[in-house]
Amino acid sequence: MKEGSSPAPSPANFLGVPGCGDRLRRHWTNSYGRPMVMDAPPALEVYYASYCAPCRLELPVLARAAEGGAAVTVIILSEEKQARRELAAASPLLAETAVARVQGDPRPVLAAAGDERALLPYSRVLGADGRICGRWHGRLTVQRIAALLKSCKG
């Protein structure tokens, strides 16, 4: 870098969210009782089923967020092998960090995650302490992810 020039913007903060990409390590338990380590609070959990067309359409946005430093965990609700192939095509990082919750009927998993309507696509944002501080029904955009993550400050 030349003297006097400003550094290039960090891809880890592409969403403009303070703390996004800082790589802080937080330990907590998700709604299924599974111990989790999140690299950058707040953390976005996205519920995914390969039969859900809007879920598949949001994969490039999720890949961009994950590769940009946001803590994104995809919860697979159906056909794990197919879902992992779809995730890997969008981003190997998404496929590696995905958690399978395949049980046949996804409604109990969605209800346990706070989605009383049991409709996909569904996403939620968790704070560093594991509390739910944001929910979204519908297809995610970069702007929506940024808004959800910003709602979880503190």
mmCIF file of C-alpha atoms in Angstrom:
data_model
loop_
_atom_site.group_PDB
_atom_site.id
_atom_site.type_symbol
_atom_site.label_atom_id
_atom_site.label_comp_id
_atom_site.label_asym_id
_atom_site.label_seq_id
_atom_site.Cartn_x
_atom_site.Cartn_y
_atom_site.Cartn_z
ATOM 1 C CA MET A 1 0.000 0.000 0.000
ATOM 2 C CA LYS A 2 1.305 3.435 -0.905
ATOM 3 C CA GLU A 3 1.920 5.981 1.802
ATOM 4 C CA GLY A 4 -1.118 8.162 2.326
ATOM 5 C CA SER A 5 -3.528 5.779 0.626
ATOM 6 C CA SER A 6 -6.381 4.264 2.557
ATOM 7 C CA PRO A 7 -6.649 0.500 3.027
ATOM 8 C CA ALA A 8 -9.070 -1.443 0.883
ATOM 9 C CA PRO A 9 -12.404 -2.166 2.573
ATOM 10 C CA SER A 10 -12.339 -5.451 4.412
ATOM 11 C CA PRO A 11 -14.540 -8.148 2.889
ATOM 12 C CA ALA A 12 -15.180 -9.288 6.457
ATOM 13 C CA ASN A 13 -17.267 -6.174 7.039
ATOM 14 C CA PHE A 14 -19.040 -5.997 3.692
ATOM 15 C CA LEU A 15 -22.381 -5.721 5.485
ATOM 16 C CA GLY A 16 -21.229 -2.674 7.428
ATOM 17 C CA VAL A 17 -22.082 -4.380 10.709
ATOM 18 C CA PRO A 18 -19.748 -3.646 13.626
ATOM 19 C CA GLY A 19 -18.359 -6.906 14.956
ATOM 20 C CA CYS A 20 -19.109 -8.781 11.741
ATOM 21 C CA GLY A 21 -15.878 -10.496 10.794
ATOM 22 C CA ASP A 22 -14.032 -9.704 14.012
ATOM 23 C CA ARG A 23 -13.650 -13.449 14.571
ATOM 24 C CA LEU A 24 -14.548 -13.326 18.238
ATOM 25 C CA ARG A 25 -15.223 -16.780 19.582
ATOM 26 C CA ARG A 26 -18.395 -17.205 21.626
ATOM 27 C CA HIS A 27 -19.650 -20.487 23.083
ATOM 28 C CA TRP A 28 -23.351 -21.126 23.589
ATOM 29 C CA THR A 29 -26.001 -23.773 23.095
ATOM 30 C CA ASN A 30 -28.491 -23.544 20.239
ATOM 31 C CA SER A 31 -32.205 -24.282 20.562
ATOM 32 C CA TYR A 32 -31.529 -27.992 20.042
ATOM 33 C CA GLY A 33 -29.153 -28.190 23.018
ATOM 34 C CA ARG A 34 -26.132 -28.622 20.755
ATOM 35 C CA PRO A 35 -22.987 -26.748 21.851
ATOM 36 C CA MET A 36 -22.006 -24.214 19.207
ATOM 37 C CA VAL A 37 -19.027 -21.952 18.674
ATOM 38 C CA MET A 38 -19.789 -18.891 16.616
ATOM 39 C CA ASP A 39 -16.908 -16.976 15.096
ATOM 40 C CA ALA A 40 -18.599 -13.596 14.863
ATOM 41 C CA PRO A 41 -21.629 -12.572 16.869
ATOM 42 C CA PRO A 42 -24.380 -11.971 15.966
ATOM 43 C CA ALA A 43 -25.086 -15.252 14.198
ATOM 44 C CA LEU A 44 -27.585 -15.856 11.413
ATOM 45 C CA GLU A 45 -29.393 -19.222 11.372
ATOM 46 C CA VAL A 46 -31.106 -20.033 8.086
ATOM 47 C CA TYR A 47 -33.554 -22.942 7.845
ATOM 48 C CA TYR A 48 -33.183 -24.701 4.495
ATOM 49 C CA ALA A 49 -34.974 -27.434 2.572
ATOM 50 C CA SER A 50 -33.938 -28.492 -0.920
ATOM 51 C CA TYR A 51 -37.606 -28.587 -2.025
ATOM 52 C CA CYS A 52 -38.000 -24.881 -1.141
ATOM 53 C CA ALA A 53 -37.402 -22.794 -4.290
ATOM 54 C CA PRO A 54 -37.024 -19.445 -2.449
ATOM 55 C CA CYS A 55 -34.505 -21.120 -0.112
ATOM 56 C CA ARG A 56 -32.380 -22.143 -3.104
ATOM 57 C CA LEU A 57 -32.635 -18.653 -4.606
ATOM 58 C CA GLU A 58 -31.128 -17.029 -1.512
ATOM 59 C CA LEU A 59 -28.012 -19.256 -1.507
ATOM 60 C CA PRO A 60 -25.797 -16.753 -3.400
ATOM 61 C CA VAL A 61 -26.648 -14.056 -0.848
ATOM 62 C CA LEU A 62 -25.894 -16.414 2.040
ATOM 63 C CA ALA A 63 -22.608 -17.412 0.401
ATOM 64 C CA ARG A 64 -21.629 -13.755 0.067
ATOM 65 C CA ALA A 65 -22.460 -13.101 3.722
ATOM 66 C CA ALA A 66 -20.579 -16.189 4.978
ATOM 67 C CA GLU A 67 -17.526 -15.521 2.843
ATOM 68 C CA GLY A 68 -17.640 -11.899 3.973
ATOM 69 C CA GLY A 69 -17.210 -12.891 7.612
ATOM 70 C CA ALA A 70 -20.779 -13.123 8.906
ATOM 71 C CA ALA A 71 -21.507 -16.110 11.134
ATOM 72 C CA VAL A 72 -24.035 -18.004 9.001
ATOM 73 C CA THR A 73 -25.302 -21.453 9.938
ATOM 74 C CA VAL A 74 -27.644 -23.273 7.580
ATOM 75 C CA ILE A 75 -30.007 -25.734 9.267
ATOM 76 C CA ILE A 76 -30.853 -28.502 6.781
ATOM 77 C CA LEU A 77 -34.420 -29.769 7.146
ATOM 78 C CA SER A 78 -34.687 -32.311 4.314
ATOM 79 C CA GLU A 79 -32.650 -34.511 1.982
ATOM 80 C CA GLU A 80 -29.272 -33.853 3.583
ATOM 81 C CA LYS A 81 -27.087 -35.126 0.706
ATOM 82 C CA GLN A 82 -28.944 -33.074 -1.902
ATOM 83 C CA ALA A 83 -28.970 -30.014 0.353
ATOM 84 C CA ARG A 84 -25.210 -30.245 0.996
ATOM 85 C CA ARG A 85 -24.566 -30.487 -2.768
ATOM 86 C CA GLU A 86 -26.658 -27.361 -3.342
ATOM 87 C CA LEU A 87 -24.901 -25.524 -0.513
ATOM 88 C CA ALA A 88 -21.458 -26.576 -1.765
ATOM 89 C CA ALA A 89 -22.291 -25.312 -5.253
ATOM 90 C CA ALA A 90 -23.006 -21.883 -3.749
ATOM 91 C CA SER A 91 -20.142 -21.924 -1.222
ATOM 92 C CA PRO A 92 -18.069 -24.743 0.284
ATOM 93 C CA LEU A 93 -18.129 -22.786 3.547
ATOM 94 C CA LEU A 94 -21.932 -23.039 3.746
ATOM 95 C CA ALA A 95 -21.812 -26.809 3.187
ATOM 96 C CA GLU A 96 -19.073 -27.316 5.793
ATOM 97 C CA THR A 97 -20.840 -25.384 8.535
ATOM 98 C CA ALA A 98 -24.383 -26.643 7.858
ATOM 99 C CA VAL A 99 -26.187 -28.602 10.560
ATOM 100 C CA ALA A 100 -28.612 -31.374 9.581
ATOM 101 C CA ARG A 101 -31.956 -31.576 11.402
ATOM 102 C CA VAL A 102 -33.668 -33.991 9.012
ATOM 103 C CA GLN A 103 -36.691 -35.586 10.735
ATOM 104 C CA GLY A 104 -39.198 -36.064 7.967
ATOM 105 C CA ASP A 105 -41.630 -33.352 9.013
ATOM 106 C CA PRO A 106 -39.800 -30.018 9.476
ATOM 107 C CA ARG A 107 -42.638 -28.379 11.433
ATOM 108 C CA PRO A 108 -41.440 -29.463 14.920
ATOM 109 C CA VAL A 109 -37.915 -28.199 14.187
ATOM 110 C CA LEU A 110 -39.258 -24.877 12.917
ATOM 111 C CA ALA A 111 -41.608 -24.545 15.895
ATOM 112 C CA ALA A 112 -38.710 -25.193 18.302
ATOM 113 C CA ALA A 113 -36.767 -22.450 16.487
ATOM 114 C CA GLY A 114 -39.556 -19.932 17.047
ATOM 115 C CA ASP A 115 -41.333 -20.247 13.698
ATOM 116 C CA GLU A 116 -44.911 -20.861 14.831
ATOM 117 C CA ARG A 117 -46.181 -20.728 11.231
ATOM 118 C CA ALA A 118 -43.671 -23.388 10.085
ATOM 119 C CA LEU A 119 -43.152 -21.666 6.740
ATOM 120 C CA LEU A 120 -39.969 -21.531 4.687
ATOM 121 C CA PRO A 121 -37.806 -19.640 4.095
ATOM 122 C CA TYR A 122 -37.224 -18.778 7.749
ATOM 123 C CA SER A 123 -34.198 -17.164 9.346
ATOM 124 C CA ARG A 124 -33.352 -15.897 12.793
ATOM 125 C CA VAL A 125 -30.487 -13.957 14.320
ATOM 126 C CA LEU A 126 -28.939 -14.986 17.617
ATOM 127 C CA GLY A 127 -26.881 -12.760 19.882
ATOM 128 C CA ALA A 128 -23.589 -13.799 21.451
ATOM 129 C CA ASP A 129 -25.576 -15.023 24.466
ATOM 130 C CA GLY A 130 -27.812 -17.227 22.286
ATOM 131 C CA ARG A 131 -30.947 -15.080 22.590
ATOM 132 C CA ILE A 132 -33.135 -14.614 19.527
ATOM 133 C CA CYS A 133 -33.018 -10.956 18.564
ATOM 134 C CA GLY A 134 -34.458 -11.074 15.069
ATOM 135 C CA ARG A 135 -36.616 -13.259 12.808
ATOM 136 C CA TRP A 136 -37.447 -13.138 9.115
ATOM 137 C CA HIS A 137 -39.903 -15.034 6.931
ATOM 138 C CA GLY A 138 -39.127 -14.816 3.256
ATOM 139 C CA ARG A 139 -36.173 -14.614 0.937
ATOM 140 C CA LEU A 140 -33.102 -12.872 2.333
ATOM 141 C CA THR A 141 -31.261 -10.053 0.618
ATOM 142 C CA VAL A 142 -27.939 -8.458 1.547
ATOM 143 C CA GLN A 143 -29.849 -5.471 2.941
ATOM 144 C CA ARG A 144 -32.157 -7.690 5.021
ATOM 145 C CA ILE A 145 -29.205 -9.645 6.453
ATOM 146 C CA ALA A 146 -27.476 -6.388 7.390
ATOM 147 C CA ALA A 147 -30.656 -5.105 9.088
ATOM 148 C CA LEU A 148 -31.131 -8.359 10.996
ATOM 149 C CA LEU A 149 -27.523 -8.418 12.194
ATOM 150 C CA LYS A 150 -27.658 -4.743 13.237
ATOM 151 C CA SER A 151 -30.810 -5.452 15.262
ATOM 152 C CA CYS A 152 -28.757 -7.791 17.419
ATOM 153 C CA LYS A 153 -26.181 -5.345 18.752
ATOM 154 C CA GLY A 154 -25.196 -5.714 22.346
#
